[in-house]
Tab-separated table of C-alpha atoms in Angstrom:
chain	number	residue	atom	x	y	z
U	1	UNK	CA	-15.789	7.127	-8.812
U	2	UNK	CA	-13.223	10.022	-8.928
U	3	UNK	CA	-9.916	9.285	-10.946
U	4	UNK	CA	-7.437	8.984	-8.118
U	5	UNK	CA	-4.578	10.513	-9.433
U	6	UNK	CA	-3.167	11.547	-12.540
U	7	UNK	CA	-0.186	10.574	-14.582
U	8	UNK	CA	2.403	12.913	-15.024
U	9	UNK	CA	2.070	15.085	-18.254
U	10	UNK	CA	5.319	16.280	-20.172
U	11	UNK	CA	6.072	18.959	-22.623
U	12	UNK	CA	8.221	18.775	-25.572
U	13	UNK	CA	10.299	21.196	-23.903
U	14	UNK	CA	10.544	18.450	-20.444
U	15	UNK	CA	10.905	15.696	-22.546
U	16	UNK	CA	14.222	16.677	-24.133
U	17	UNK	CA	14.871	18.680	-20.454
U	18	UNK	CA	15.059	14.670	-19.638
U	19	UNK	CA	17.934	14.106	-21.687
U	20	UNK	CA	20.156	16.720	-20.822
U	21	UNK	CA	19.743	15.850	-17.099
U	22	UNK	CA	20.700	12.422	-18.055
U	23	UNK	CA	17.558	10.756	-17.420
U	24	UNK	CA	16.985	9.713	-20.905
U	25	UNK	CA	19.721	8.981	-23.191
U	26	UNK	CA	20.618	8.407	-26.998
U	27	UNK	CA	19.885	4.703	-26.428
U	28	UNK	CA	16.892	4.797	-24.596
U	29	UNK	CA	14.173	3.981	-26.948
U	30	UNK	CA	11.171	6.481	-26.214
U	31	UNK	CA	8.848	8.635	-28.128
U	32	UNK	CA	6.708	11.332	-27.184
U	33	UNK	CA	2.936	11.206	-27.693
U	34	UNK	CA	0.775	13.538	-26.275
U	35	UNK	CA	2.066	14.317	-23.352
U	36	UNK	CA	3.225	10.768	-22.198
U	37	UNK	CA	6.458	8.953	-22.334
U	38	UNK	CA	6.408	5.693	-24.008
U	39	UNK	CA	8.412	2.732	-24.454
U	40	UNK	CA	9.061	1.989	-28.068
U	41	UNK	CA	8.440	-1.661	-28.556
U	42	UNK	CA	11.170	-4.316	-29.007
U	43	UNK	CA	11.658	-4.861	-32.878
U	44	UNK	CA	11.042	-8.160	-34.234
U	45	UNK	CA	12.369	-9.968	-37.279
U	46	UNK	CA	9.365	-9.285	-39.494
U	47	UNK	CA	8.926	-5.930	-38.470
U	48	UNK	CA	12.815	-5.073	-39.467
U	49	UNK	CA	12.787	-6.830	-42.823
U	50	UNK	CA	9.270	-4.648	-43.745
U	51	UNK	CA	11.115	-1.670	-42.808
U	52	UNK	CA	13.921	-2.750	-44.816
U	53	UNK	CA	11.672	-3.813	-47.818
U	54	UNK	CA	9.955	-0.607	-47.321
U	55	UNK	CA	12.835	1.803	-47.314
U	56	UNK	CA	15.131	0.106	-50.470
U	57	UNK	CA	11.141	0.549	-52.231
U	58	UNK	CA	11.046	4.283	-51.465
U	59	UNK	CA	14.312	5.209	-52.111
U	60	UNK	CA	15.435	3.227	-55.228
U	61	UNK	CA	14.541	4.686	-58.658
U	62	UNK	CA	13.068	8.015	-57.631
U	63	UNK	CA	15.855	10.158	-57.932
U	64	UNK	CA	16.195	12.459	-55.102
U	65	UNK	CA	13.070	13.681	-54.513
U	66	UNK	CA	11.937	13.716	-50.963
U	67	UNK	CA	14.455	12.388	-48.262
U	68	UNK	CA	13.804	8.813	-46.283
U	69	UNK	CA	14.266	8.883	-42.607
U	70	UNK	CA	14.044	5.827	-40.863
U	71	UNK	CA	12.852	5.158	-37.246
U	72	UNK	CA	13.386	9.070	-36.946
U	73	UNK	CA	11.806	11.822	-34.353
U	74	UNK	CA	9.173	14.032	-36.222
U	75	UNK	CA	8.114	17.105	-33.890
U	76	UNK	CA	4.138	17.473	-33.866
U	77	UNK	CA	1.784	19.928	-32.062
U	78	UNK	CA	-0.005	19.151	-29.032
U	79	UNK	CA	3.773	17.356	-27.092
U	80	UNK	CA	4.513	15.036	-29.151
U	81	UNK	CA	7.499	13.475	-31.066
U	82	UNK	CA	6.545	10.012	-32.141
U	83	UNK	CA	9.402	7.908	-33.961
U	84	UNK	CA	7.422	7.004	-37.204
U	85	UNK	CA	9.562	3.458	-39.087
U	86	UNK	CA	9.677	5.819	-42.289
U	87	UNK	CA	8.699	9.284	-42.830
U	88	UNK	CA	9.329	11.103	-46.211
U	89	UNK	CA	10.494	14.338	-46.012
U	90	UNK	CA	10.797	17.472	-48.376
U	91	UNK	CA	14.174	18.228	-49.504
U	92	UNK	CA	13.657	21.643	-47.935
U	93	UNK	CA	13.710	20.831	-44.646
U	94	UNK	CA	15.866	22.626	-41.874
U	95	UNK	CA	19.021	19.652	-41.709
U	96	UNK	CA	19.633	20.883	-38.241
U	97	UNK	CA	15.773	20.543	-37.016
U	98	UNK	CA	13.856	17.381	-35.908
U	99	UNK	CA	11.149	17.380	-38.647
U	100	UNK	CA	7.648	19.212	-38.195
U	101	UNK	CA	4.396	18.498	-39.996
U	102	UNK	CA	5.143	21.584	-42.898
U	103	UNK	CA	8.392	19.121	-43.629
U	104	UNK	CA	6.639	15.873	-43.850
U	105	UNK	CA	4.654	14.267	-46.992
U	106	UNK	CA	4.292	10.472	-45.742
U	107	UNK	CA	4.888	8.921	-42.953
U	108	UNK	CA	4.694	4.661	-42.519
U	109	UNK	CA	3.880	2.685	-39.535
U	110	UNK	CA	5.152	-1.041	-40.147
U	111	UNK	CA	3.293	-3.352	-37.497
U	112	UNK	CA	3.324	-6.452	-36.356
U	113	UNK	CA	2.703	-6.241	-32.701
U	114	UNK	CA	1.078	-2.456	-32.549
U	115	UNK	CA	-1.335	-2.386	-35.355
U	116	UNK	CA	-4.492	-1.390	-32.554
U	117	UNK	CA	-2.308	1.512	-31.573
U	118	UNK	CA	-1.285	2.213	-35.319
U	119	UNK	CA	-5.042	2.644	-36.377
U	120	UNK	CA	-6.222	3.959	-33.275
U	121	UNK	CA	-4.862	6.571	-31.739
U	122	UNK	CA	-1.215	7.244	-33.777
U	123	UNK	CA	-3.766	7.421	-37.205
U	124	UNK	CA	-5.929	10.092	-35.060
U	125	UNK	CA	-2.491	12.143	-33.923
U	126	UNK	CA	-1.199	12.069	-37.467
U	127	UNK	CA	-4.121	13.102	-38.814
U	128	UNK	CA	-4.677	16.328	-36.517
U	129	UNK	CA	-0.892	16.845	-37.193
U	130	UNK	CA	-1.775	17.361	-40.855
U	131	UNK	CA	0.337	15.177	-42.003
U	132	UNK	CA	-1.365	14.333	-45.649
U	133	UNK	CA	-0.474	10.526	-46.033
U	134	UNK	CA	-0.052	7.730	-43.827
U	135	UNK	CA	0.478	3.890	-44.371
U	136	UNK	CA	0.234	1.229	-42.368
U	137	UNK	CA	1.994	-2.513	-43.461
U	138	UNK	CA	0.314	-5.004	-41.491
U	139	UNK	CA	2.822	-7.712	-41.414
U	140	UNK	CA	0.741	-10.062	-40.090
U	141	UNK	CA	-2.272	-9.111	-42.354
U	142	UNK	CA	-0.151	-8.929	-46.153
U	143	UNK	CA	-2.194	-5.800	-46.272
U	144	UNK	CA	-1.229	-2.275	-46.633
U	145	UNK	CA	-3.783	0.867	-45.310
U	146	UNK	CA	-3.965	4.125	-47.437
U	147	UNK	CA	-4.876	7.022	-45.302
U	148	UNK	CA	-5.794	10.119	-47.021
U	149	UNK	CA	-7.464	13.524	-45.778
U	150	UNK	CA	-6.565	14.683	-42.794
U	151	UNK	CA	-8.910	16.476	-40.517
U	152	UNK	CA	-9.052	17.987	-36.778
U	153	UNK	CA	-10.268	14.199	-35.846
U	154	UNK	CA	-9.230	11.821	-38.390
U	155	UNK	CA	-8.258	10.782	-42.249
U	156	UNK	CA	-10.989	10.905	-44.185
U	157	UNK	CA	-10.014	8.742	-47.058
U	158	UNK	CA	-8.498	4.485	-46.350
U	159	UNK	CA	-7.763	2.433	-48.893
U	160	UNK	CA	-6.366	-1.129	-48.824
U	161	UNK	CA	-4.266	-2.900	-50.843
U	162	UNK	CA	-3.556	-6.837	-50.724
U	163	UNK	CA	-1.155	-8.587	-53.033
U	164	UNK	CA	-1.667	-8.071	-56.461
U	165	UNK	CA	-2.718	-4.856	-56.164
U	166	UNK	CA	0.009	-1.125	-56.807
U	167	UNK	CA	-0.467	1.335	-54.128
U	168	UNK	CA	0.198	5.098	-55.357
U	169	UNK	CA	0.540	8.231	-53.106
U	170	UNK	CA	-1.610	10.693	-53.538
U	171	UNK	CA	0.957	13.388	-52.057
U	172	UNK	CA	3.839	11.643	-54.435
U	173	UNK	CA	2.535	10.624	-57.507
U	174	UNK	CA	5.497	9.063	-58.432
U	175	UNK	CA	5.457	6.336	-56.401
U	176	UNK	CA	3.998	3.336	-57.254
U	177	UNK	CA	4.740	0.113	-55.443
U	178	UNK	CA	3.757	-3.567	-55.992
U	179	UNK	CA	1.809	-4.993	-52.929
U	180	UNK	CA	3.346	-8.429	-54.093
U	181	UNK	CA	6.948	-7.183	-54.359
U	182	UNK	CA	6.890	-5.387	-50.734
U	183	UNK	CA	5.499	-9.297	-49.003
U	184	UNK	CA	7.651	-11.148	-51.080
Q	1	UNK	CA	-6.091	1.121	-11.224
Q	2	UNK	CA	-3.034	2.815	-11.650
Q	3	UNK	CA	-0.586	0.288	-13.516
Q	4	UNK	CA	-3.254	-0.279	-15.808
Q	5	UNK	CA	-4.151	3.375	-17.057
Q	6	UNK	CA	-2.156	2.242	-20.612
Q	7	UNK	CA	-3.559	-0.768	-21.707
Q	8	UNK	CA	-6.467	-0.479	-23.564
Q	9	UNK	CA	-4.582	2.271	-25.923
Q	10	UNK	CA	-1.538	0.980	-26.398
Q	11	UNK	CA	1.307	2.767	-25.094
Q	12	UNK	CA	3.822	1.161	-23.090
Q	13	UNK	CA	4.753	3.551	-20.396
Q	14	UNK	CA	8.289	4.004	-20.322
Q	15	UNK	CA	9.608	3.268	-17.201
Q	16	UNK	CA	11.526	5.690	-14.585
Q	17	UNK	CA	13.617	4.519	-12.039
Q	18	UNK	CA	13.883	5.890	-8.552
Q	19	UNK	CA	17.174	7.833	-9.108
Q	20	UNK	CA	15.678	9.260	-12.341
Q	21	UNK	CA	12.616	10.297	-9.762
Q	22	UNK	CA	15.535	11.746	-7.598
Q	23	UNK	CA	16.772	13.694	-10.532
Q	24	UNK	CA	13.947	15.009	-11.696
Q	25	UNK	CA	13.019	16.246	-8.469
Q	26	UNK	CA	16.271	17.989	-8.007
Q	27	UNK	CA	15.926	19.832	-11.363
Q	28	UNK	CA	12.545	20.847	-10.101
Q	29	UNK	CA	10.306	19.131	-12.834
Q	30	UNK	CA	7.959	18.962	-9.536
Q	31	UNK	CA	7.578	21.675	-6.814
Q	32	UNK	CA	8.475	19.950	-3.371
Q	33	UNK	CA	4.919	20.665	-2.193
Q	34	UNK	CA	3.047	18.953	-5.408
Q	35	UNK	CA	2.843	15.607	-4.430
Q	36	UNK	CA	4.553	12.977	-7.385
Q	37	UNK	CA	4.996	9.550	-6.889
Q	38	UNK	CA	6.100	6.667	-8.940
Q	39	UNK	CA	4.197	3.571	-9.559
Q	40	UNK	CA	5.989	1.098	-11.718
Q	41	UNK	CA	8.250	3.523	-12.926
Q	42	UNK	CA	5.187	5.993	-14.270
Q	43	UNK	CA	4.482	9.365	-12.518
Q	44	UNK	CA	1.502	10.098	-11.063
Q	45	UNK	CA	-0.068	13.205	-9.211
Q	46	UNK	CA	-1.417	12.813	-6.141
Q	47	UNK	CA	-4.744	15.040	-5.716
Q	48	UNK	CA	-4.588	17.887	-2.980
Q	49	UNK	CA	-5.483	16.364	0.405
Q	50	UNK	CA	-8.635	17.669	1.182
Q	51	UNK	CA	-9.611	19.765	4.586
Q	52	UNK	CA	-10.540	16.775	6.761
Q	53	UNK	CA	-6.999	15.061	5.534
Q	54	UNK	CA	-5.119	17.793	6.801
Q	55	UNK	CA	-6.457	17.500	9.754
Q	56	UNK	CA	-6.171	14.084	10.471
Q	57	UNK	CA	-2.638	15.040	9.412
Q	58	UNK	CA	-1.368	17.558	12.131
Q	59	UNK	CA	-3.887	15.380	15.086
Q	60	UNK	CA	-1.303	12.643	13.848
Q	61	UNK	CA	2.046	14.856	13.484
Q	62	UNK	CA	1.025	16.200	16.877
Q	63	UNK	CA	0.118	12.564	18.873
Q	64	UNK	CA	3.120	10.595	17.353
Q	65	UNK	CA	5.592	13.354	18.115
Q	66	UNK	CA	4.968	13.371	21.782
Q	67	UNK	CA	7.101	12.347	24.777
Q	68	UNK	CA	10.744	12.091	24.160
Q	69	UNK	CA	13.593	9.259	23.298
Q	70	UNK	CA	11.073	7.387	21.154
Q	71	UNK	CA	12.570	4.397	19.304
Q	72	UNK	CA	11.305	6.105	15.806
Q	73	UNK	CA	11.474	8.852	13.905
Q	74	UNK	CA	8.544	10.682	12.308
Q	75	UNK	CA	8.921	11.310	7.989
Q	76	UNK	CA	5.928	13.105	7.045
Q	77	UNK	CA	4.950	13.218	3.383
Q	78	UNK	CA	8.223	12.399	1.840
Q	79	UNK	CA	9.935	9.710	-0.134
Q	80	UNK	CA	10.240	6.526	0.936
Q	81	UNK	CA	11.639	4.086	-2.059
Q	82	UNK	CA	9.928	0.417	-2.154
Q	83	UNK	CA	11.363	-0.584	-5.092
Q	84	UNK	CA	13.624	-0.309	-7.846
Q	85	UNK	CA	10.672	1.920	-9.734
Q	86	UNK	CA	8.236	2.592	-7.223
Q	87	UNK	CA	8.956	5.765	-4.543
Q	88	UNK	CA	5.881	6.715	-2.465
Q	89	UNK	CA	4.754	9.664	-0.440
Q	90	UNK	CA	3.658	8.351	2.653
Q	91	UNK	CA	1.620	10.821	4.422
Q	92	UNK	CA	3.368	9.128	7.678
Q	93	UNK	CA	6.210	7.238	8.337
Q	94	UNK	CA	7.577	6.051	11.587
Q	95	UNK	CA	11.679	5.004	10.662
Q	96	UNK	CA	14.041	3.184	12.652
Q	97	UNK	CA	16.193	6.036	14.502
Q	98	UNK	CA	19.431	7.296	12.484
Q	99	UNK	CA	20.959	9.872	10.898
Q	100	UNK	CA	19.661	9.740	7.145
Q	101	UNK	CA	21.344	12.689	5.537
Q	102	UNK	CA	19.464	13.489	2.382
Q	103	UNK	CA	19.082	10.091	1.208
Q	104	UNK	CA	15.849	8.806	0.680
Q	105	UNK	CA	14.588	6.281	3.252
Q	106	UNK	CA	14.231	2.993	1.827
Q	107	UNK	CA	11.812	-0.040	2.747
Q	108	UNK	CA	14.108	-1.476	4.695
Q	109	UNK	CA	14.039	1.337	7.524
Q	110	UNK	CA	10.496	1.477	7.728
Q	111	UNK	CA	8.448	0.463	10.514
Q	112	UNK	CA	5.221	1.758	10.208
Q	113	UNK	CA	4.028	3.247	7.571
Q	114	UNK	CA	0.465	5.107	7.542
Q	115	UNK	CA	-1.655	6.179	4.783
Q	116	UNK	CA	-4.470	8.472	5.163
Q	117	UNK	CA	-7.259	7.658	2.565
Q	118	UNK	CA	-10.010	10.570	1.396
Q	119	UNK	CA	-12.406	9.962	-1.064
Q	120	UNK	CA	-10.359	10.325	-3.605
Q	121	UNK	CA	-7.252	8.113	-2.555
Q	122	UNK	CA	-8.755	5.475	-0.980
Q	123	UNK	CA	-9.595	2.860	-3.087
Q	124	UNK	CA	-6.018	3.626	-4.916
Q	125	UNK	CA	-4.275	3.173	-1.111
Q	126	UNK	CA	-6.426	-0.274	-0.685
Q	127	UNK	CA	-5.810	-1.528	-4.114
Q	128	UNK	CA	-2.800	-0.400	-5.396
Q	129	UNK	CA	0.029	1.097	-2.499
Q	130	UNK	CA	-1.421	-1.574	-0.112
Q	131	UNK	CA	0.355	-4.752	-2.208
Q	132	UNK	CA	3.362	-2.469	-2.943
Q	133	UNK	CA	3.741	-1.667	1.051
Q	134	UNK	CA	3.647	-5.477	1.572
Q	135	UNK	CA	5.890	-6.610	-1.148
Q	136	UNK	CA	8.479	-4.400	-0.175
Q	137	UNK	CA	8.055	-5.486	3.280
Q	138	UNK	CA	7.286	-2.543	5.195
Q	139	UNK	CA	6.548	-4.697	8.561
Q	140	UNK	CA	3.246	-2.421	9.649
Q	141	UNK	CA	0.750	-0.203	7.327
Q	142	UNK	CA	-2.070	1.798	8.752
Q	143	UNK	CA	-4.820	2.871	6.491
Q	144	UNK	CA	-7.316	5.355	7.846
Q	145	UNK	CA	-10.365	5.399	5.990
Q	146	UNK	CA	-12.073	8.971	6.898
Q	147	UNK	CA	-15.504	8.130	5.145
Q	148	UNK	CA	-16.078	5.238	7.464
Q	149	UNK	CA	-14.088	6.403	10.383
Q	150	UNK	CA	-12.111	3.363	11.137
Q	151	UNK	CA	-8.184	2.510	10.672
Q	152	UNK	CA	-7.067	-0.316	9.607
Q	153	UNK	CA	-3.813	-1.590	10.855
Q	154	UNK	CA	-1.996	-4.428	8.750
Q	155	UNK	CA	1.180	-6.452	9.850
Q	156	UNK	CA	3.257	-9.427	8.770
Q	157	UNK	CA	3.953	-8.541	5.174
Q	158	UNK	CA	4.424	-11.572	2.935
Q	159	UNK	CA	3.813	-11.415	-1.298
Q	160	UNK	CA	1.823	-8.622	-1.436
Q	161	UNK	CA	-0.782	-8.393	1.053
Q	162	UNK	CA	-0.498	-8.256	4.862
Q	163	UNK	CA	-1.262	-11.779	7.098
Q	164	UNK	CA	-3.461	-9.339	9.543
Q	165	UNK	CA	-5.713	-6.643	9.523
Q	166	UNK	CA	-7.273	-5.689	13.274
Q	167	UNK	CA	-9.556	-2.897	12.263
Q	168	UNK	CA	-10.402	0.227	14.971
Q	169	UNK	CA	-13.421	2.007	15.221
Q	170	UNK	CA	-14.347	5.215	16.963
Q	171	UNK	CA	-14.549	3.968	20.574
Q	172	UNK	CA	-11.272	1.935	20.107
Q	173	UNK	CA	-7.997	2.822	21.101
Q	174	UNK	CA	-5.217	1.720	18.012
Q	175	UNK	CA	-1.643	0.297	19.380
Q	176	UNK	CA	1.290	-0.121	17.183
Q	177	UNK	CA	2.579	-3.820	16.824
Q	178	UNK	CA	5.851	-2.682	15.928
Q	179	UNK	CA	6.075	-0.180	18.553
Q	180	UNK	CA	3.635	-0.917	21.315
Q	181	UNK	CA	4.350	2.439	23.237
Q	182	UNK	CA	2.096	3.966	20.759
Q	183	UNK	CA	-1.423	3.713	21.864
Q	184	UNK	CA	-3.642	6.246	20.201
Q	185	UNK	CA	-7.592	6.502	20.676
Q	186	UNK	CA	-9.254	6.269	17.139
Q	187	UNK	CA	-11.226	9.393	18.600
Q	188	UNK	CA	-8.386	11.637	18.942
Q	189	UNK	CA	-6.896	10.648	15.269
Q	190	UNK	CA	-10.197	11.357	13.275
Q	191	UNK	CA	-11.477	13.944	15.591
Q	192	UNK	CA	-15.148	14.172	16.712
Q	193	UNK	CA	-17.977	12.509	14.590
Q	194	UNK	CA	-19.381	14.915	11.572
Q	195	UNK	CA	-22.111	17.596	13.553
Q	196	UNK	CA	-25.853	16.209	12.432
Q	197	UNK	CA	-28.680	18.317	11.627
Q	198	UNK	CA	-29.915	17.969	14.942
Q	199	UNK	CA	-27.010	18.580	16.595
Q	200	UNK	CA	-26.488	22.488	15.223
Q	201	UNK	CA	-29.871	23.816	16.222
């Protein structure tokens, strides 16, 4: 049977068009993916506190190395601008500019309610992005996901760590975080 | 069907309302002629009526149009809001008689409200505008179905599905419940049966 209609697909340039007409505003909570508008979901109590955890982790004893933004807009090809919980960024980037792929070295999904989406199709979009690390803390699980080597489809490379194991980056060495600490 | 077009990858559509519709049509994120609705506060793109649509369309225009000081007046393919996020496109419908000004009709100056369904709307104007045309009340909904040459005609909204459906066939002649002076042979709506083989040597 022949799809009977289509849903409406927006640009990165309509999408922010939206704002400036006043249809979406600062406190609207949307991101971008491919081409359609979505809802971000309503946070929950465990999902805050892991982003919380998360962020003191990755910003405390590192010096300044890379910048933490949390629950941020990155920019990506192909009309998107998904709001990642954390995404490291290189001190470099443009501090006028939402964030593109060349500016990003890790980006974190903390789930609770979303962690189909999180491995399904966000994994795929940050993969063709580029973007050379991505984590996923499963709340629910006490797991975290490694993803490693990004291609046109898909990271190559998971790996998953459970309490009582220290997950390293590959893209920043330096950190090196205690699965038990971060579920504690 | 259409609502449901998220759920298996999960994204959560974000919802438009019908004044953001109204904006965005006034800033021309849609050409006047492209056909958008919204469904549940999601956009969707109607496909191009095809030929046989189009003509159903102007037999319609043309038959519903005729005589003078009608109690209705005719809105063809534009807005008509049912709901807080849903705004159709309507390829007919009949309104109670006022001035409307550039406002968009809403559900509660509908009469009769008629669909026609191709191929490739039909089972979306069955299954998914049908409930939405009763919910919000619209007191009479005709449905022509051009593959099997009938029109359905549905009154006495109540949830969202219609009490009755009195279907017409080729031979019959369809009358409005809501406005009995229309009384419209099936014939002269869908035009003469397709030519056979047979029939073009």
């Amino acid at each position: 049977m022949p799809v009977p209609v289509a849903g409406k697909y927006y640009t990165l340039a309509e999408y922010h068009h939206l704002g400036d007409i006043g249809v979406l505003g600062e406190d609207d909570r949307v991101e971008l993916i491919e081409g359609e508008i979505a809802a971000l979901e309503v946070i929950t109590g465990p999902h805050m506190w892991g982003v919380i955890h998360l962020t003191h982790m990755l910003m405390d004893g590192f010096g300044r190395a890379w910048i933490v933004s949390v629950q941020n807009p990155v920019r990506l090809p192909g009309d998107s601008e998904p709001q990642p919980d954390i995404a490291l960024l290189r001190l470099e980037a443009d501090r006028a500019a939402i964030p593109g792929p060349d500016d990003i070295y890790l980006i974190v999904e903390v789930s609770d309610t979303t962690l189909s989406y999180d491995r399904g199709r966000k994994r795929r979009l940050y993969a063709r992005a580029g973007i050379p690390e991505y984590w996923i803390m499963d709340i629910n699980g006490r797991q975290l996901f490694r993803h490693t080597g990004p291609d046109s489809s898909d990271y190559q490379v998971v790996a998953r760590f459970v309490p009582g194991d220290t997950i390293d980056s590959l893209v920043l060495p330096a950190i090196r975080l205690s699965i038990a600490a971060l579920f504690a | 069907m259409l609502g449901n077009k998220y759920a298996d990858i999960g994204i959560k559509p974000w919802r438009f309302s019908a004044s953001d519709y109204r904006l965005m049509a006034r800033d021309g994120f849609w050409s006047p002629g492209e056909g958008v609705e919204l469904f549940d506060g999601s956009l969707y793109n109607l496909p191009a009526p095809s030929d046989e649509h189009r003509q159903v369309s102007s037999r319609l225009a043309r038959l519903l149009s005729r005589g003078s000081g009608k109690p209705w007046q005719i809105r063809e393919s534009k807005t008509l809001q049912l709901a807080e996020y849903t705004v159709f496109l309507p390829d007919f419908v009949l309104l109670k008689p006022r001035r409307y000004g550039s406002g968009t009709p809403t559900a509660a100056d509908a009469l009769v409200a008629i669909e026609i369904g191709d191929d490739s709307t039909l089972s979306s104007d069955l299954e998914d505008k049908l409930p939405r045309y009763a919910a919000a009340g619209i007191p009479e909904l005709w449905i022509v179905e051009l593959r099997h040459r009938r029109i359905g005609r549905y009154h006495q909204p109540s949830d969202d599905d219609y009490g009755f459906l009195n279907t017409f066939w080729q031979q019959d002649t369809i009358a409005s419940v809501m406005l009995p002076t229309i009384n419209v042979p099936v014939a002269a709506i869908i035009g003469p049966p397709p030519i056979s083989v047979e029939g073009e040597r």
